[in-house]
Tab-separated table of C-alpha atoms and ligand atoms in Angstrom:
chain	number	residue	atom	x	y	z
T	260	MET	CA	-37.246	-24.138	-34.668
T	261	LEU	CA	-34.602	-22.872	-36.765
T	262	VAL	CA	-34.437	-19.932	-39.377
T	263	VAL	CA	-31.020	-19.820	-41.631
T	264	MET	CA	-30.663	-16.572	-43.470
T	265	ARG	CA	-29.439	-16.955	-47.516
T	266	HIS	CA	-25.436	-16.465	-47.525
T	267	GLY	CA	-25.045	-13.096	-46.679
T	268	ALA	CA	-28.433	-12.207	-45.862
T	269	PRO	CA	-28.003	-8.143	-44.817
T	270	GLU	CA	-27.815	-7.521	-40.676
T	271	SER	CA	-31.578	-5.858	-41.341
T	272	GLU	CA	-32.903	-9.427	-42.827
T	273	VAL	CA	-31.910	-11.003	-40.017
T	274	GLN	CA	-33.040	-7.796	-37.595
T	275	ARG	CA	-36.451	-8.147	-39.029
T	276	VAL	CA	-36.478	-12.143	-38.633
T	277	VAL	CA	-35.726	-11.805	-34.905
T	278	GLU	CA	-39.031	-8.724	-33.978
T	279	THR	CA	-41.094	-12.011	-36.288
T	280	ILE	CA	-40.458	-13.749	-33.348
T	281	GLU	CA	-41.163	-11.589	-30.936
T	282	GLU	CA	-44.165	-10.038	-32.042
T	283	MET	CA	-45.192	-14.008	-32.842
T	284	GLY	CA	-44.345	-14.331	-28.324
T	285	TYR	CA	-41.176	-16.205	-28.758
T	286	THR	CA	-37.636	-15.748	-28.172
T	287	ALA	CA	-34.924	-15.210	-31.443
T	288	ARG	CA	-31.287	-16.539	-30.519
T	289	PRO	CA	-29.017	-15.407	-33.574
T	290	MET	CA	-26.548	-17.096	-34.318
T	291	PRO	CA	-23.278	-15.749	-37.412
T	292	GLY	CA	-21.846	-18.104	-38.984
T	293	ARG	CA	-19.287	-19.286	-41.285
T	294	GLN	CA	-21.614	-20.084	-44.160
T	295	ARG	CA	-24.283	-18.498	-42.896
T	296	THR	CA	-27.046	-16.639	-39.795
T	297	THR	CA	-28.879	-18.800	-38.070
T	298	VAL	CA	-31.655	-17.154	-35.965
T	299	GLY	CA	-32.925	-19.872	-33.639
T	300	LEU	CA	-36.552	-19.238	-31.692
T	301	ILE	CA	-37.033	-20.289	-29.186
T	302	GLY	CA	-39.864	-21.003	-25.672
T	303	ASN	CA	-42.030	-22.952	-27.780
T	304	ASP	CA	-43.925	-26.148	-26.897
T	305	GLY	CA	-45.252	-27.858	-29.900
T	306	ARG	CA	-44.621	-27.462	-33.372
T	307	VAL	CA	-44.620	-23.369	-34.738
T	308	ASP	CA	-46.326	-22.703	-37.496
T	309	GLY	CA	-43.707	-20.321	-39.615
T	310	SER	CA	-45.315	-19.010	-42.605
T	311	ARG	CA	-44.940	-15.725	-41.689
T	312	LEU	CA	-41.061	-16.140	-40.972
T	313	ALA	CA	-40.631	-18.689	-44.190
T	314	ALA	CA	-42.254	-15.586	-46.635
T	315	LEU	CA	-39.549	-12.580	-45.233
T	316	PRO	CA	-37.095	-11.782	-47.025
T	317	GLY	CA	-33.158	-13.202	-46.912
T	318	VAL	CA	-34.997	-16.749	-45.351
T	319	GLN	CA	-34.073	-19.521	-47.170
T	320	GLU	CA	-35.365	-22.363	-45.086
T	321	LEU	CA	-37.094	-23.498	-41.942
T	322	ILE	CA	-35.889	-26.389	-40.154
T	323	HIS	CA	-38.206	-27.887	-36.929
T	324	VAL	CA	-36.061	-29.029	-34.168
T	325	THR	CA	-37.059	-32.589	-34.131
T	326	LYS	CA	-36.210	-33.389	-30.094
T	327	PRO	CA	-37.734	-32.343	-26.857
T	328	TYR	CA	-34.392	-30.412	-26.831
T	329	LYS	CA	-33.307	-27.722	-29.050
T	330	GLN	CA	-30.318	-26.399	-28.317
T	331	VAL	CA	-27.930	-29.015	-27.552
T	332	SER	CA	-29.377	-31.250	-30.398
T	333	ARG	CA	-27.597	-31.780	-32.988
T	334	GLU	CA	-29.787	-30.262	-35.495
T	335	TRP	CA	-30.103	-27.313	-33.803
T	336	ARG	CA	-25.686	-26.955	-34.188
T	337	PRO	CA	-24.252	-29.775	-35.817
T	338	GLU	CA	-20.923	-28.628	-35.201
T	339	ARG	CA	-19.617	-29.831	-32.158
T	340	THR	CA	-19.203	-27.530	-28.833
T	341	VAL	CA	-15.322	-26.829	-27.857
T	342	ILE	CA	-14.803	-25.361	-24.363
T	343	ARG	CA	-12.158	-23.247	-24.201
T	344	LEU	CA	-10.574	-23.307	-20.614
T	345	ALA	CA	-8.092	-20.355	-19.057
T	346	GLY	CA	-4.302	-21.731	-20.586
T	347	GLY	CA	-5.340	-22.746	-23.277
T	348	LEU	CA	-6.858	-25.865	-22.627
T	349	THR	CA	-10.124	-27.258	-24.526
T	350	ILE	CA	-12.939	-29.647	-23.917
T	351	GLY	CA	-14.797	-31.140	-27.121
T	352	GLY	CA	-11.349	-30.439	-28.935
T	353	ASP	CA	-9.678	-32.598	-30.663
T	354	ASP	CA	-7.941	-33.551	-26.806
T	355	VAL	CA	-8.373	-35.422	-24.194
T	356	VAL	CA	-9.095	-33.381	-20.602
T	357	VAL	CA	-7.567	-35.809	-18.448
T	358	MET	CA	-10.294	-34.265	-15.177
T	359	ALA	CA	-8.341	-35.772	-11.377
T	360	GLY	CA	-8.048	-35.905	-7.947
T	361	PRO	CA	-9.851	-36.710	-4.436
T	362	CYS	CA	-13.555	-37.027	-4.062
T	363	SER	CA	-12.694	-34.392	-1.157
T	364	VAL	CA	-10.180	-31.433	-0.413
T	365	GLU	CA	-9.148	-33.142	3.083
T	366	SER	CA	-6.394	-30.899	4.004
T	367	GLU	CA	-4.359	-28.602	3.093
T	368	ARG	CA	-1.919	-31.606	3.052
T	369	GLN	CA	-3.516	-34.494	1.003
T	370	ILE	CA	-4.654	-32.343	-1.710
T	371	ILE	CA	-1.218	-30.242	-2.430
T	372	GLU	CA	0.001	-33.951	-2.481
T	373	ALA	CA	-2.596	-35.223	-4.748
T	374	ALA	CA	-2.667	-32.000	-6.944
T	375	LEU	CA	0.833	-32.652	-7.933
T	376	ALA	CA	0.649	-35.760	-8.770
T	377	VAL	CA	-1.668	-35.735	-11.085
T	378	ARG	CA	-0.386	-32.882	-12.368
T	379	GLU	CA	3.146	-35.194	-12.568
T	380	ALA	CA	1.029	-37.875	-15.044
T	381	GLY	CA	0.367	-35.505	-16.540
T	382	ALA	CA	-3.738	-34.837	-15.849
T	383	THR	CA	-4.249	-30.936	-17.129
T	384	VAL	CA	-7.750	-30.281	-14.336
T	385	LEU	CA	-7.575	-31.045	-10.920
T	386	ARG	CA	-10.556	-32.317	-9.074
T	387	GLY	CA	-11.647	-31.949	-5.501
T	388	GLY	CA	-15.341	-31.950	-3.848
T	389	ALA	CA	-15.592	-29.093	-1.090
T	390	PHE	CA	-19.634	-29.445	-0.486
T	391	LYS	CA	-20.240	-33.317	-0.508
T	392	PRO	CA	-23.526	-34.650	-1.267
T	393	ARG	CA	-23.334	-37.568	0.273
T	394	SER	CA	-25.675	-40.634	1.624
T	395	SER	CA	-26.196	-40.432	5.172
T	396	PRO	CA	-26.097	-37.353	7.357
T	397	TYR	CA	-23.323	-38.645	9.544
T	398	SER	CA	-21.377	-39.011	6.644
T	399	PHE	CA	-17.903	-36.205	6.255
T	400	GLN	CA	-19.995	-33.401	4.667
T	401	GLY	CA	-16.401	-31.736	3.204
T	402	LEU	CA	-14.897	-28.752	4.306
T	403	GLY	CA	-16.845	-25.679	2.385
T	404	THR	CA	-15.510	-22.559	1.757
T	405	PRO	CA	-12.233	-23.765	3.647
T	406	GLY	CA	-11.656	-26.457	0.901
T	407	LEU	CA	-12.700	-23.735	-1.906
T	408	ALA	CA	-9.551	-21.568	-0.157
T	409	LEU	CA	-7.643	-24.790	-0.726
T	410	LEU	CA	-8.371	-25.923	-3.998
T	411	LYS	CA	-7.591	-22.396	-4.733
T	412	LYS	CA	-4.229	-22.457	-3.543
T	413	ALA	CA	-4.006	-26.045	-5.011
T	414	ARG	CA	-4.706	-24.692	-8.417
T	415	GLU	CA	-1.750	-21.462	-7.380
T	416	GLU	CA	0.958	-23.931	-6.941
T	417	THR	CA	0.793	-26.417	-9.399
T	418	GLY	CA	-0.723	-23.937	-12.548
T	419	LEU	CA	-3.869	-27.194	-13.030
T	420	LEU	CA	-7.330	-26.292	-13.717
T	421	LEU	CA	-10.363	-26.219	-11.476
T	422	VAL	CA	-13.443	-28.331	-11.163
T	423	THR	CA	-15.200	-28.635	-8.271
T	424	GLU	CA	-19.032	-29.917	-6.633
T	425	ALA	CA	-22.147	-26.611	-6.654
T	426	MET	CA	-24.736	-28.611	-4.378
T	427	ASP	CA	-26.780	-25.282	-4.121
T	428	GLU	CA	-27.315	-21.729	-5.923
T	429	THR	CA	-25.146	-20.129	-2.800
T	430	GLY	CA	-23.018	-22.765	-3.400
T	431	LEU	CA	-22.233	-22.190	-6.531
T	432	GLU	CA	-21.975	-18.323	-6.459
T	433	LEU	CA	-18.592	-19.778	-3.846
T	434	VAL	CA	-17.623	-22.151	-6.190
T	435	GLY	CA	-17.664	-19.907	-9.364
T	436	GLU	CA	-15.036	-17.160	-8.065
T	437	VAL	CA	-13.017	-20.034	-7.751
T	438	ALA	CA	-13.885	-23.037	-9.943
T	439	ASP	CA	-12.667	-22.913	-13.429
T	440	ILE	CA	-15.774	-25.542	-13.889
T	441	ILE	CA	-18.241	-25.771	-11.750
T	442	GLN	CA	-19.730	-29.236	-11.219
T	443	ILE	CA	-23.146	-30.124	-10.461
T	444	GLY	CA	-23.687	-33.756	-9.095
T	445	ALA	CA	-25.540	-36.923	-10.416
T	446	ARG	CA	-27.596	-35.764	-7.179
T	447	ASN	CA	-28.689	-32.509	-9.336
T	448	MET	CA	-29.381	-33.631	-12.270
T	449	GLN	CA	-32.589	-32.193	-11.722
T	450	ASN	CA	-32.332	-29.728	-9.620
T	451	TYR	CA	-34.287	-27.383	-11.728
T	452	ALA	CA	-33.492	-24.096	-9.611
T	453	LEU	CA	-30.121	-24.908	-9.455
T	454	LEU	CA	-29.295	-25.616	-13.208
T	455	LYS	CA	-30.976	-22.221	-13.812
T	456	ARG	CA	-28.630	-20.291	-11.868
T	457	ALA	CA	-25.364	-22.591	-13.620
T	458	GLY	CA	-27.818	-21.054	-16.568
T	459	ARG	CA	-26.230	-17.545	-15.547
T	460	ALA	CA	-22.969	-18.793	-14.057
T	461	GLY	CA	-20.977	-17.099	-16.282
T	462	LYS	CA	-18.345	-20.400	-16.299
T	463	PRO	CA	-18.611	-23.630	-17.490
T	464	ILE	CA	-20.652	-26.010	-15.581
T	465	LEU	CA	-20.024	-30.031	-15.463
T	466	LEU	CA	-23.270	-31.722	-15.689
T	467	LYS	CA	-23.458	-35.488	-14.415
T	468	ARG	CA	-26.683	-38.069	-15.052
T	469	GLY	CA	-28.702	-38.397	-12.731
T	470	LEU	CA	-29.137	-41.795	-10.708
T	471	ALA	CA	-31.673	-42.954	-12.848
T	472	ALA	CA	-31.955	-40.726	-14.980
T	473	THR	CA	-32.387	-41.343	-18.890
T	474	ILE	CA	-30.221	-39.902	-21.642
T	475	GLN	CA	-33.002	-37.984	-23.261
T	476	GLU	CA	-33.222	-36.404	-19.024
T	477	LEU	CA	-29.562	-35.061	-19.190
T	478	LEU	CA	-29.828	-34.169	-22.823
T	479	LEU	CA	-33.337	-31.675	-21.390
T	480	SER	CA	-31.546	-31.153	-18.091
T	481	ALA	CA	-29.007	-29.459	-19.931
T	482	GLU	CA	-30.853	-27.375	-22.360
T	483	TYR	CA	-32.031	-25.696	-18.710
T	484	ILE	CA	-28.890	-24.508	-18.803
T	485	LEU	CA	-28.045	-23.132	-22.129
T	486	ALA	CA	-32.162	-21.761	-22.842
T	487	GLU	CA	-30.186	-19.320	-19.443
T	488	GLY	CA	-27.390	-18.766	-22.268
T	489	ASN	CA	-24.267	-20.190	-21.470
T	490	PRO	CA	-23.288	-22.439	-24.048
T	491	ASP	CA	-20.105	-23.794	-22.350
T	492	VAL	CA	-21.756	-27.683	-20.262
T	493	ILE	CA	-20.118	-31.116	-20.446
T	494	LEU	CA	-21.487	-33.426	-20.144
T	495	CYS	CA	-21.012	-36.471	-17.816
T	496	GLU	CA	-21.403	-40.562	-17.708
T	497	ARG	CA	-20.430	-41.380	-14.403
T	498	GLY	CA	-23.018	-45.453	-14.673
T	499	VAL	CA	-26.727	-45.702	-13.647
T	500	ARG	CA	-27.670	-47.916	-11.303
T	501	SER	CA	-28.774	-50.772	-11.532
T	502	PHE	CA	-30.036	-54.582	-10.367
T	503	ASP	CA	-26.354	-56.298	-10.264
T	504	THR	CA	-24.704	-54.115	-7.285
T	505	VAL	CA	-21.309	-56.151	-8.021
T	506	THR	CA	-20.353	-52.897	-9.363
T	507	ARG	CA	-20.930	-49.372	-7.490
T	508	ASN	CA	-23.411	-48.298	-10.738
T	509	LEU	CA	-23.462	-49.675	-14.481
T	510	PHE	CA	-21.487	-47.548	-16.484
T	511	ASP	CA	-23.050	-47.122	-19.558
T	512	LEU	CA	-19.884	-47.381	-22.109
T	513	ALA	CA	-22.535	-46.156	-25.121
T	514	ALA	CA	-23.916	-42.910	-23.609
T	515	ILE	CA	-21.241	-41.551	-24.958
T	516	PRO	CA	-21.858	-42.310	-28.959
T	517	VAL	CA	-25.161	-41.742	-28.379
T	518	VAL	CA	-24.540	-38.239	-27.200
T	519	HIS	CA	-22.237	-37.627	-29.446
T	520	GLY	CA	-24.724	-38.946	-32.098
T	521	LEU	CA	-27.558	-36.782	-30.085
T	522	SER	CA	-25.712	-33.328	-28.866
T	523	HIS	CA	-23.197	-30.846	-29.712
T	524	LEU	CA	-21.642	-31.052	-26.968
T	525	PRO	CA	-19.229	-32.851	-24.997
T	526	ILE	CA	-18.914	-35.993	-22.993
T	527	VAL	CA	-17.176	-36.910	-20.067
T	528	ALA	CA	-16.620	-40.484	-18.416
T	529	ASP	CA	-16.112	-41.305	-14.652
T	530	PRO	CA	-14.946	-44.825	-14.942
T	531	SER	CA	-13.999	-43.697	-10.596
T	532	HIS	CA	-18.152	-43.927	-9.496
T	533	GLY	CA	-19.025	-45.583	-12.016
T	534	THR	CA	-17.511	-48.310	-11.000
T	535	GLY	CA	-16.983	-47.826	-7.606
T	536	HIS	CA	-13.103	-50.074	-7.543
T	537	ARG	CA	-10.278	-48.927	-8.181
T	538	ASP	CA	-9.344	-52.174	-9.863
T	539	LEU	CA	-11.648	-52.013	-12.337
T	540	VAL	CA	-11.267	-48.144	-13.181
T	541	ALA	CA	-8.511	-48.074	-15.472
T	542	PRO	CA	-10.008	-50.595	-17.505
T	543	VAL	CA	-13.401	-48.568	-17.959
T	544	ALA	CA	-11.315	-45.823	-18.489
T	545	ARG	CA	-9.734	-47.071	-21.713
T	546	ALA	CA	-12.941	-48.156	-22.990
T	547	ALA	CA	-14.072	-44.292	-22.574
T	548	ILE	CA	-11.040	-43.105	-24.305
T	549	ALA	CA	-11.830	-45.981	-27.391
T	550	ALA	CA	-15.478	-44.836	-27.349
T	551	GLY	CA	-14.906	-41.073	-27.694
T	552	ALA	CA	-15.381	-40.048	-24.036
T	553	ASP	CA	-13.902	-36.174	-24.803
T	554	GLY	CA	-12.242	-36.900	-21.160
T	555	LEU	CA	-12.426	-38.203	-17.724
T	556	LEU	CA	-13.067	-37.371	-13.913
T	557	VAL	CA	-11.064	-39.795	-12.514
T	558	GLU	CA	-10.154	-40.460	-8.196
T	559	VAL	CA	-6.677	-40.709	-7.029
T	560	HIS	CA	-6.090	-39.907	-3.086
T	561	PRO	CA	-2.769	-40.193	-2.258
T	562	HIS	CA	-3.164	-42.600	0.593
T	563	PRO	CA	-6.770	-43.933	-0.451
T	564	ASP	CA	-6.626	-46.337	2.404
T	565	ARG	CA	-6.947	-42.909	4.971
T	566	ALA	CA	-9.777	-41.006	2.342
T	567	LEU	CA	-12.809	-39.735	4.397
T	568	SER	CA	-14.854	-40.832	0.650
T	569	ASP	CA	-15.279	-42.500	-1.864
T	570	GLY	CA	-11.713	-44.590	-0.663
T	571	ALA	CA	-12.420	-47.908	-2.208
T	572	GLN	CA	-12.798	-46.456	-5.846
T	573	SER	CA	-9.442	-44.118	-5.617
T	574	LEU	CA	-6.724	-44.494	-7.606
T	575	TYR	CA	-3.295	-44.879	-5.737
T	576	PRO	CA	-1.536	-42.368	-7.760
T	577	GLU	CA	1.366	-44.999	-9.460
T	578	GLN	CA	-2.283	-46.805	-10.355
T	579	PHE	CA	-3.057	-43.214	-12.600
T	580	GLU	CA	1.008	-43.082	-13.642
T	581	ARG	CA	0.183	-46.424	-15.424
T	582	MET	CA	-3.386	-45.911	-16.278
T	583	MET	CA	-2.499	-42.306	-17.894
T	584	ARG	CA	0.891	-43.927	-19.723
T	585	GLU	CA	-2.074	-46.811	-21.575
T	586	LEU	CA	-4.365	-44.114	-22.274
T	587	ARG	CA	-1.691	-42.009	-24.161
T	588	PRO	CA	-1.607	-44.577	-27.285
T	589	ILE	CA	-5.638	-45.188	-27.426
T	590	ALA	CA	-6.110	-41.896	-27.717
T	591	ASP	CA	-3.775	-41.052	-30.863
T	592	ALA	CA	-5.383	-44.532	-32.738
T	593	ILE	CA	-8.290	-42.371	-33.209
T	594	GLY	CA	-7.338	-39.227	-34.081
T	595	ARG	CA	-7.145	-37.838	-30.849
T	596	ARG	CA	-4.699	-36.718	-27.765
T	597	VAL	CA	-4.633	-36.777	-24.064
T	598	ALA	CA	-3.614	-32.970	-23.081
T	599	GLU	CA	-0.773	-31.607	-21.749
T	600	PRO	CA	-0.453	-30.786	-18.923
T	601	ALA	CA	0.409	-26.276	-19.540
T	602	GLY	CA	3.829	-25.540	-19.894
T	603	SER	CA	4.030	-28.615	-22.531
T	604	ARG	CA	0.658	-28.145	-24.635
T	605	ALA	CA	1.755	-26.042	-28.152
I	79	PEP	C1	-17.943	-36.661	-7.250
I	79	PEP	O1	-17.788	-36.737	-7.755
I	79	PEP	O2	-17.425	-36.670	-5.560
I	79	PEP	C2	-19.499	-37.148	-7.296
I	79	PEP	C3	-20.731	-37.129	-6.286
I	79	PEP	O3	-19.920	-37.664	-8.147
I	79	PEP	P1	-21.711	-38.049	-8.575
I	79	PEP	O4	-22.250	-36.538	-8.074
I	79	PEP	O5	-21.719	-38.666	-9.897
I	79	PEP	O6	-22.546	-39.130	-7.261
I	80	MN	MN1	-16.636	-39.697	-4.723
């Protein structure tokens, strides 16, 4: 539930609302706004009797949040969340942020080459996994901690920000030391212990939709992170499993405007895992931007034929460069712009 205070309600009245919520056995989240302060009530499982709160001085109205997720909903917060990253980059505002790089960090040479290529083409964030969730235990599992050191080096050499995956709670600590954005992958979307920890990570979280997760389940998983105090969650549509195996996953384009309608959180698209084939990546990326995606997560490898994971869906640098050129006018057409690398940013 949301307790909306009257415009100009003094701090003492807000405090009284907070204390009353706590006396009722719930948690209060005061949210000062430009127009007026709102106090969120959380910790309830079901409808709350708000009569005590409605009678307090300074209270204008009570809004019952009808969705099972609360803090991620548009009812809770009508204006969009804009996440601020180092160097002035924002996600969720007018800019469309392109995060690109290999599926896995494989060697120093590979990650630096990839970073230089994607920056040259206009990406602003470097992706690359050091800890890899693989379907087979015999597949390449990622370089682990040394991979994080290589990512850090690539960041220092190129100025690109970093997004990389954490698979467990220990990994989350390690990744949090180098990454600008911590990725929680599709397989971990419902790892609630990890989500709670991510809520205390102090870094933005990129939360990928689970392999067969509904949009409501995705939003409820995001709620875990917000409920622990981290408001900076970027959702990611990466396709869901379907009966048709012609593509690796079924990319759900409509999820982008659906999420924007239900939630104030930004959502980015991953056309690489969403299709599984490099020739399908650019068309789906173009469609995702047109549909309002706040960014892209794209796999690019300097030598996709030699990639240790996801080579078939990794773009050649030239393909990525072409795709970036195609995306700019699409973003412009809907009143947005593709974010430029640091230095060229206004
Ligand atoms: C990845 O981004 O490389 C990855 C493993 O993605 P997902 O969790 O969406 O499968
Ligand atoms: Mn991958």
